[in-house]
Amino acid sequence: MANWVSRLFGINKAVGDLMPTTFGPFNMLMNNLPVYQADGVGELLQAFKRSDIVYSIVTKKAKAGSRAPFGVYRIKSNKRLREYKENVGKVDLSDLIVLKNEAIEVIENHLLADKFANPNPNQSGSEYTELCLTYLNLTGNVFENVIRKGQDNSGDVLQMYVLPTDRMQIKTDGRYPVNPTGYKLSFTLDIDFEDNAVIHSKSVNPLWNPDGSHLYGLSPLGAAWNLIEGDNEGWNAVWQIKKNRGAKKIASIQNDKINDYAEGLEMMTALKDEFNKRNADFKDKVMPIWGDVKVSDVGLNAADLAALQASQMTFDRLCNVFSVPVEWFNTDKQSKYDNLSQFNKQAILNGVLPDMNKLRDSRNNWARSNK
């Protein structure tokens, strides 16, 4: 800032001042400002409630991940740990357990192990993890507030809370490379968090932006949003058909004696009464009508109804977005019972474990930076 002031008033115009002078005002204006997420996170969360397909996929992934407890371990051999990671899903479970035992030692009574199992008074460990994974799959982000002893938030971990992703903003330093300096929660009164009070796990976001919006993870639903909207429109059409018990029809009778609306209303009422009586008398028979009748369909045509069959394709494509096989669910796909274990394995390895690894790595990275 001093270099920028000197530059403005013509003081100390040295060549060495050019670089800090160029970035000086940018740092001052952008530093610590909250960055808004580009995607409509609120809409993504609404999709969880309004789309049964999204709900089914995300919930099943999150529940599967919540069954795997987080813990604290000590690395005994980096070589064995690398071999263990490389062989996940490639070797038998018994061989994998041997590699794991040779690579790490689980610390049973560590404080963090208890906090992972009992993060706060309102949630169990499995519920907490399920919420983390739900946010990650819906929005591409998870923000965990870590409450520690001491005014500087540097003591033992006391409690952990999952923050609402759609209300979180990241504050940055405003210069390259853009780094987070803190977080803001939109509340009745906005709440600011220091950088060391929040663990941020996120999906990869290659859409780099100087304003720092790339610090938010990219939501998988963002790529499939048009797909979800189209599927919802199709099911809304089905609901309308069921509600009306079929497509509506308009029956019109040509008559040159109707001169105004009153006469037309009188004839319409008379025809309605006559049709109701005749419908009872001629049920499952041909009903005679005296006059030239024209019938028009009002509703979905055959092409519209055929488009509804694309719902299965929507489900298939959404499963691809979330990296799980469609056979993992109760669908019309042909799958034998002896193949279900293979589909379950694919879903865990390709869909659930990568999500768990994001949480693990972000927590480890936070712990190393905030010892």
Short mmCIF file of C-alpha atoms in Angstrom, two decimals:
data_model
loop_
_atom_site.label_atom_id
_atom_site.label_comp_id
_atom_site.label_asym_id
_atom_site.label_seq_id
_atom_site.Cartn_x
_atom_site.Cartn_y
_atom_site.Cartn_z
CA MET A 1 0.00 0.00 0.00
CA ALA A 2 2.88 2.35 0.78
CA ASN A 3 4.31 1.81 -2.72
CA TRP A 4 0.90 2.61 -4.24
CA VAL A 5 0.58 5.86 -2.25
CA SER A 6 4.13 6.84 -3.25
CA ARG A 7 3.31 6.15 -6.89
CA LEU A 8 0.18 8.31 -6.75
CA PHE A 9 2.01 11.31 -5.28
CA GLY A 10 5.18 10.93 -7.35
CA ILE A 11 7.38 9.83 -4.44
CA ASN A 12 10.18 7.27 -4.83
CA LYS A 13 9.42 6.43 -8.46
CA ALA A 14 11.99 3.68 -8.68
CA VAL A 15 11.91 0.87 -11.23
CA GLY A 16 11.78 -1.62 -8.38
CA ASP A 17 8.44 -0.16 -7.33
CA LEU A 18 6.68 -1.09 -10.56
CA MET A 19 5.61 -4.62 -9.54
CA PRO A 20 4.25 -3.82 -6.07
CA THR A 21 2.68 -0.64 -7.46
CA THR A 22 0.83 -2.64 -10.11
CA PHE A 23 -0.64 -5.10 -7.59
CA GLY A 24 -1.01 -2.69 -4.68
CA PRO A 25 -4.51 -1.30 -5.35
CA PHE A 26 -5.74 -4.70 -6.52
CA ASN A 27 -4.74 -6.25 -3.20
CA MET A 28 -6.29 -3.46 -1.19
CA LEU A 29 -9.62 -3.51 -3.04
CA MET A 30 -10.06 -7.29 -3.31
CA ASN A 31 -8.45 -8.54 -0.11
CA ASN A 32 -10.79 -10.45 2.22
CA LEU A 33 -13.90 -9.86 0.10
CA PRO A 34 -16.37 -12.78 0.03
CA VAL A 35 -16.63 -14.64 -3.27
CA TYR A 36 -20.05 -15.88 -4.37
CA GLN A 37 -20.61 -19.26 -5.95
CA ALA A 38 -21.33 -19.16 -9.66
CA ASP A 39 -23.88 -21.98 -9.67
CA GLY A 40 -27.33 -21.64 -8.16
CA VAL A 41 -26.64 -23.79 -5.11
CA GLY A 42 -30.16 -23.29 -3.81
CA GLU A 43 -31.60 -24.85 -6.97
CA LEU A 44 -29.22 -27.80 -6.67
CA LEU A 45 -30.47 -28.47 -3.15
CA GLN A 46 -34.08 -28.20 -4.34
CA ALA A 47 -33.35 -30.92 -6.90
CA PHE A 48 -32.66 -33.26 -3.98
CA LYS A 49 -36.22 -32.71 -2.78
CA ARG A 50 -38.03 -32.56 -6.12
CA SER A 51 -36.33 -35.30 -8.12
CA ASP A 52 -36.75 -38.85 -6.85
CA ILE A 53 -33.90 -39.97 -9.12
CA VAL A 54 -31.44 -37.48 -7.62
CA TYR A 55 -32.65 -38.31 -4.12
CA SER A 56 -32.22 -42.05 -4.70
CA ILE A 57 -28.69 -41.82 -6.08
CA VAL A 58 -27.34 -39.25 -3.61
CA THR A 59 -28.94 -40.88 -0.57
CA LYS A 60 -27.68 -44.35 -1.43
CA LYS A 61 -24.13 -43.07 -1.96
CA ALA A 62 -24.21 -41.04 1.25
CA LYS A 63 -25.60 -43.90 3.34
CA ALA A 64 -23.02 -46.32 1.95
CA GLY A 65 -20.22 -43.91 2.86
CA SER A 66 -21.59 -43.25 6.34
CA ARG A 67 -21.08 -46.92 7.23
CA ALA A 68 -17.30 -46.48 7.01
CA PRO A 69 -16.08 -44.88 10.26
CA PHE A 70 -13.38 -42.23 10.25
CA GLY A 71 -10.47 -42.75 12.63
CA VAL A 72 -6.90 -41.75 13.41
CA TYR A 73 -3.94 -43.88 12.40
CA ARG A 74 -0.15 -43.80 12.43
CA ILE A 75 1.75 -44.67 9.25
CA LYS A 76 4.20 -47.53 9.84
CA SER A 77 5.42 -47.89 6.24
CA ASN A 78 4.91 -45.40 3.42
CA LYS A 79 5.83 -48.11 0.92
CA ARG A 80 3.16 -50.48 2.22
CA LEU A 81 0.62 -47.65 2.37
CA ARG A 82 1.26 -46.86 -1.27
CA GLU A 83 0.85 -50.55 -2.17
CA TYR A 84 -2.38 -50.68 -0.17
CA LYS A 85 -3.86 -47.69 -2.04
CA GLU A 86 -2.79 -49.09 -5.40
CA ASN A 87 -4.40 -52.48 -4.72
CA VAL A 88 -7.78 -51.35 -3.42
CA GLY A 89 -10.31 -53.19 -5.56
CA LYS A 90 -7.65 -55.27 -7.31
CA VAL A 91 -6.83 -57.97 -4.74
CA ASP A 92 -8.87 -60.13 -2.38
CA LEU A 93 -10.10 -58.56 0.83
CA SER A 94 -7.90 -60.82 2.98
CA ASP A 95 -4.75 -59.72 1.11
CA LEU A 96 -5.85 -56.09 1.34
CA ILE A 97 -6.25 -56.35 5.13
CA VAL A 98 -2.72 -57.73 5.40
CA LEU A 99 -1.35 -54.77 3.43
CA LYS A 100 -3.34 -52.34 5.57
CA ASN A 101 -2.06 -53.82 8.83
CA GLU A 102 1.51 -53.60 7.55
CA ALA A 103 1.01 -50.00 6.40
CA ILE A 104 -0.81 -48.33 9.31
CA GLU A 105 -1.60 -48.67 12.99
CA VAL A 106 -5.02 -47.53 14.18
CA ILE A 107 -4.94 -45.33 17.32
CA GLU A 108 -8.03 -46.39 19.21
CA ASN A 109 -8.22 -43.84 22.03
CA HIS A 110 -7.30 -40.68 20.14
CA LEU A 111 -9.41 -37.59 20.85
CA LEU A 112 -10.26 -37.10 17.17
CA ALA A 113 -11.54 -40.67 16.91
CA ASP A 114 -14.12 -39.81 19.55
CA LYS A 115 -15.03 -36.56 17.77
CA PHE A 116 -15.54 -38.36 14.47
CA ALA A 117 -17.90 -40.77 16.26
CA ASN A 118 -19.61 -38.02 18.31
CA PRO A 119 -19.07 -34.73 16.43
CA ASN A 120 -21.68 -32.65 18.28
CA PRO A 121 -24.66 -33.07 20.64
CA ASN A 122 -27.15 -33.09 17.74
CA GLN A 123 -25.64 -35.71 15.44
CA SER A 124 -24.07 -39.14 15.50
CA GLY A 125 -20.96 -39.89 13.50
CA SER A 126 -22.83 -41.73 10.74
CA GLU A 127 -25.45 -38.97 10.41
CA TYR A 128 -22.70 -36.35 10.27
CA THR A 129 -20.80 -38.21 7.55
CA GLU A 130 -24.00 -38.82 5.58
CA LEU A 131 -24.75 -35.09 5.61
CA CYS A 132 -21.19 -34.29 4.46
CA LEU A 133 -21.47 -36.71 1.55
CA THR A 134 -24.94 -35.44 0.63
CA TYR A 135 -23.68 -31.85 0.39
CA LEU A 136 -20.63 -32.98 -1.58
CA ASN A 137 -22.70 -34.85 -4.17
CA LEU A 138 -25.31 -32.11 -4.53
CA THR A 139 -23.16 -28.97 -4.48
CA GLY A 140 -19.56 -30.18 -4.86
CA ASN A 141 -18.64 -28.60 -1.49
CA VAL A 142 -18.56 -29.44 2.22
CA PHE A 143 -17.77 -26.86 4.91
CA GLU A 144 -17.06 -28.22 8.42
CA ASN A 145 -16.80 -25.83 11.35
CA VAL A 146 -14.22 -27.08 13.88
CA ILE A 147 -14.62 -25.62 17.37
CA ARG A 148 -11.45 -25.89 19.47
CA LYS A 149 -10.30 -24.80 22.89
CA GLY A 150 -8.82 -21.34 23.33
CA GLN A 151 -9.68 -17.93 21.99
CA ASP A 152 -7.37 -18.46 19.01
CA ASN A 153 -9.08 -21.79 18.17
CA SER A 154 -5.83 -23.74 18.49
CA GLY A 155 -6.52 -26.22 21.32
CA ASP A 156 -8.18 -29.63 21.38
CA VAL A 157 -11.17 -30.19 19.11
CA LEU A 158 -14.41 -29.82 21.06
CA GLN A 159 -17.13 -30.09 18.43
CA MET A 160 -17.64 -30.27 14.66
CA TYR A 161 -20.61 -28.98 12.65
CA VAL A 162 -21.51 -29.19 8.95
CA LEU A 163 -22.24 -25.70 7.66
CA PRO A 164 -25.05 -25.07 5.11
CA THR A 165 -23.31 -25.04 1.75
CA ASP A 166 -25.77 -22.68 0.08
CA ARG A 167 -25.11 -20.00 2.73
CA MET A 168 -21.31 -20.14 2.74
CA GLN A 169 -18.98 -17.62 1.12
CA ILE A 170 -15.21 -17.82 0.78
CA LYS A 171 -13.05 -14.77 1.51
CA THR A 172 -9.78 -14.52 -0.45
CA ASP A 173 -6.50 -12.61 -0.40
CA GLY A 174 -7.23 -11.10 -3.83
CA ARG A 175 -3.93 -11.97 -5.49
CA TYR A 176 -2.40 -14.83 -7.42
CA PRO A 177 -2.53 -17.61 -6.49
CA VAL A 178 -5.93 -16.87 -4.99
CA ASN A 179 -5.97 -18.25 -1.44
CA PRO A 180 -8.83 -18.40 1.08
CA THR A 181 -8.40 -16.11 4.08
CA GLY A 182 -11.66 -16.96 5.88
CA TYR A 183 -15.32 -17.79 5.47
CA LYS A 184 -18.67 -16.07 5.94
CA LEU A 185 -22.00 -17.67 6.85
CA SER A 186 -25.11 -15.78 5.74
CA PHE A 187 -27.32 -15.84 8.83
CA THR A 188 -29.65 -13.49 10.70
CA LEU A 189 -26.42 -11.67 11.43
CA ASP A 190 -23.57 -12.79 9.16
CA ILE A 191 -20.98 -14.91 10.97
CA ASP A 192 -17.29 -14.71 10.01
CA PHE A 193 -14.96 -17.68 10.46
CA GLU A 194 -11.19 -17.65 10.46
CA ASP A 195 -9.47 -19.88 7.93
CA ASN A 196 -8.37 -22.33 10.64
CA ALA A 197 -11.97 -22.83 11.87
CA VAL A 198 -13.33 -24.42 8.66
CA ILE A 199 -12.42 -27.58 6.76
CA HIS A 200 -13.42 -27.21 3.11
CA SER A 201 -13.75 -30.39 1.01
CA LYS A 202 -14.66 -29.98 -2.63
CA SER A 203 -14.85 -31.54 -6.06
CA VAL A 204 -12.38 -30.53 -8.75
CA ASN A 205 -13.17 -27.22 -10.44
CA PRO A 206 -11.10 -26.48 -13.58
CA LEU A 207 -12.99 -23.20 -14.25
CA TRP A 208 -10.33 -20.86 -12.87
CA ASN A 209 -11.42 -17.27 -12.25
CA PRO A 210 -9.42 -14.27 -10.96
CA ASP A 211 -12.22 -13.48 -8.49
CA GLY A 212 -11.62 -16.81 -6.73
CA SER A 213 -14.90 -18.53 -7.62
CA HIS A 214 -12.84 -21.58 -8.64
CA LEU A 215 -12.19 -22.18 -4.93
CA TYR A 216 -15.69 -23.65 -4.81
CA GLY A 217 -16.02 -27.24 -5.99
CA LEU A 218 -17.90 -27.92 -9.21
CA SER A 219 -21.26 -29.59 -8.60
CA PRO A 220 -21.98 -32.76 -10.61
CA LEU A 221 -25.63 -31.71 -10.74
CA GLY A 222 -24.64 -28.48 -12.48
CA ALA A 223 -23.60 -30.53 -15.52
CA ALA A 224 -26.87 -32.49 -15.45
CA TRP A 225 -29.26 -29.67 -14.60
CA ASN A 226 -30.99 -29.57 -18.01
CA LEU A 227 -31.38 -33.33 -17.82
CA ILE A 228 -33.10 -33.11 -14.43
CA GLU A 229 -35.42 -30.30 -15.51
CA GLY A 230 -36.47 -32.20 -18.62
CA ASP A 231 -37.21 -35.33 -16.61
CA ASN A 232 -39.28 -33.38 -14.07
CA GLU A 233 -41.32 -31.82 -16.86
CA GLY A 234 -42.06 -35.27 -18.24
CA TRP A 235 -43.26 -36.60 -14.90
CA ASN A 236 -45.37 -33.49 -14.33
CA ALA A 237 -47.11 -34.27 -17.60
CA VAL A 238 -47.78 -37.85 -16.43
CA TRP A 239 -49.22 -36.52 -13.19
CA GLN A 240 -51.57 -34.22 -15.11
CA ILE A 241 -52.78 -37.14 -17.21
CA LYS A 242 -53.48 -39.25 -14.11
CA LYS A 243 -55.13 -36.34 -12.35
CA ASN A 244 -57.50 -35.77 -15.27
CA ARG A 245 -57.92 -39.50 -15.87
CA GLY A 246 -56.72 -39.27 -19.43
CA ALA A 247 -56.32 -36.61 -22.07
CA LYS A 248 -59.23 -34.14 -22.32
CA LYS A 249 -61.43 -33.95 -25.41
CA ILE A 250 -63.67 -31.21 -26.79
CA ALA A 251 -66.91 -32.23 -28.53
CA SER A 252 -68.51 -29.54 -30.75
CA ILE A 253 -71.84 -29.71 -32.60
CA GLN A 254 -72.45 -27.50 -35.60
CA ASN A 255 -75.57 -25.37 -35.27
CA ASP A 256 -76.51 -22.24 -37.23
CA LYS A 257 -79.29 -21.21 -34.82
CA ILE A 258 -77.01 -19.99 -32.01
CA ASN A 259 -76.68 -16.21 -32.20
CA ASP A 260 -75.07 -15.21 -28.89
CA TYR A 261 -73.39 -16.56 -25.76
CA ALA A 262 -76.65 -16.87 -23.78
CA GLU A 263 -78.18 -19.15 -26.43
CA GLY A 264 -74.96 -21.14 -26.61
CA LEU A 265 -74.82 -21.55 -22.83
CA GLU A 266 -78.41 -22.77 -22.78
CA MET A 267 -77.71 -25.37 -25.46
CA MET A 268 -74.45 -26.42 -23.78
CA THR A 269 -76.29 -27.04 -20.49
CA ALA A 270 -78.99 -29.02 -22.23
CA LEU A 271 -76.42 -31.12 -24.11
CA LYS A 272 -74.48 -31.74 -20.89
CA ASP A 273 -77.60 -33.07 -19.16
CA GLU A 274 -78.53 -35.15 -22.17
CA PHE A 275 -75.03 -36.61 -22.45
CA ASN A 276 -75.00 -37.52 -18.77
CA LYS A 277 -78.32 -39.40 -19.08
CA ARG A 278 -77.36 -41.05 -22.34
CA ASN A 279 -73.98 -42.07 -20.93
CA ALA A 280 -75.82 -44.11 -18.27
CA ASP A 281 -78.31 -45.56 -20.75
CA PHE A 282 -75.80 -46.42 -23.44
CA LYS A 283 -72.85 -47.56 -21.30
CA ASP A 284 -70.52 -49.78 -23.37
CA LYS A 285 -72.81 -49.19 -26.37
CA VAL A 286 -73.01 -46.82 -29.30
CA MET A 287 -74.75 -43.58 -28.27
CA PRO A 288 -76.78 -41.87 -31.04
CA ILE A 289 -76.29 -38.11 -31.46
CA TRP A 290 -78.38 -36.00 -33.85
CA GLY A 291 -76.05 -33.53 -35.48
CA ASP A 292 -72.59 -33.08 -36.99
CA VAL A 293 -70.16 -33.70 -34.08
CA LYS A 294 -66.46 -32.81 -34.15
CA VAL A 295 -64.11 -34.19 -31.45
CA SER A 296 -60.69 -32.61 -30.73
CA ASP A 297 -58.01 -33.88 -28.34
CA VAL A 298 -56.64 -31.51 -25.73
CA GLY A 299 -53.58 -32.94 -24.00
CA LEU A 300 -50.44 -34.85 -24.82
CA ASN A 301 -50.14 -36.45 -28.20
CA ALA A 302 -48.41 -39.73 -28.98
CA ALA A 303 -45.06 -38.01 -29.53
CA ASP A 304 -45.26 -36.34 -26.11
CA LEU A 305 -46.08 -39.62 -24.42
CA ALA A 306 -43.18 -41.35 -26.18
CA ALA A 307 -40.83 -38.70 -24.79
CA LEU A 308 -41.71 -39.84 -21.28
CA GLN A 309 -39.97 -43.12 -22.00
CA ALA A 310 -36.69 -41.21 -21.85
CA SER A 311 -36.88 -41.30 -18.05
CA GLN A 312 -34.83 -44.49 -17.93
CA MET A 313 -32.18 -42.82 -20.06
CA THR A 314 -32.18 -39.91 -17.61
CA PHE A 315 -31.55 -42.33 -14.75
CA ASP A 316 -28.70 -44.00 -16.67
CA ARG A 317 -27.03 -40.68 -17.43
CA LEU A 318 -27.37 -39.41 -13.87
CA CYS A 319 -25.76 -42.60 -12.60
CA ASN A 320 -22.84 -41.84 -14.92
CA VAL A 321 -22.61 -38.33 -13.48
CA PHE A 322 -22.37 -39.76 -9.95
CA SER A 323 -20.01 -42.58 -11.04
CA VAL A 324 -22.22 -45.48 -9.95
CA PRO A 325 -23.69 -48.31 -12.08
CA VAL A 326 -27.41 -48.11 -12.76
CA GLU A 327 -27.69 -51.80 -11.82
CA TRP A 328 -26.95 -50.74 -8.23
CA PHE A 329 -30.61 -49.67 -8.03
CA ASN A 330 -33.97 -51.32 -8.62
CA THR A 331 -34.38 -50.58 -12.32
CA ASP A 332 -35.59 -52.44 -15.39
CA LYS A 333 -32.00 -53.30 -16.25
CA GLN A 334 -31.40 -57.04 -16.35
CA SER A 335 -29.08 -58.04 -13.53
CA LYS A 336 -28.63 -61.45 -11.97
CA TYR A 337 -28.34 -61.92 -8.23
CA ASP A 338 -24.76 -63.19 -8.47
CA ASN A 339 -23.80 -59.93 -10.23
CA LEU A 340 -25.18 -57.66 -7.50
CA SER A 341 -22.00 -57.94 -5.43
CA GLN A 342 -19.99 -56.86 -8.47
CA PHE A 343 -22.25 -53.83 -9.04
CA ASN A 344 -22.00 -52.97 -5.36
CA LYS A 345 -18.20 -53.18 -5.56
CA GLN A 346 -18.12 -50.89 -8.61
CA ALA A 347 -20.33 -48.33 -6.87
CA ILE A 348 -18.14 -48.32 -3.75
CA LEU A 349 -14.83 -48.11 -5.62
CA ASN A 350 -15.83 -45.61 -8.32
CA GLY A 351 -18.48 -43.54 -6.55
CA VAL A 352 -18.33 -43.73 -2.75
CA LEU A 353 -14.63 -44.13 -1.95
CA PRO A 354 -13.52 -41.07 -4.00
CA ASP A 355 -16.01 -38.97 -1.98
CA MET A 356 -14.68 -40.39 1.29
CA ASN A 357 -11.13 -39.71 0.15
CA LYS A 358 -11.99 -36.04 -0.45
CA LEU A 359 -13.20 -35.71 3.14
CA ARG A 360 -10.17 -37.58 4.48
CA ASP A 361 -7.60 -35.62 2.50
CA SER A 362 -9.17 -32.24 3.32
CA ARG A 363 -9.20 -33.09 7.03
CA ASN A 364 -5.59 -34.26 6.91
CA ASN A 365 -4.54 -31.14 5.04
CA TRP A 366 -6.34 -28.96 7.61
CA ALA A 367 -4.77 -30.87 10.52
CA ARG A 368 -1.26 -30.46 9.09
CA SER A 369 -1.79 -26.72 8.63
CA ASN A 370 -3.38 -26.19 12.06
CA LYS A 371 -1.40 -28.34 14.50
#
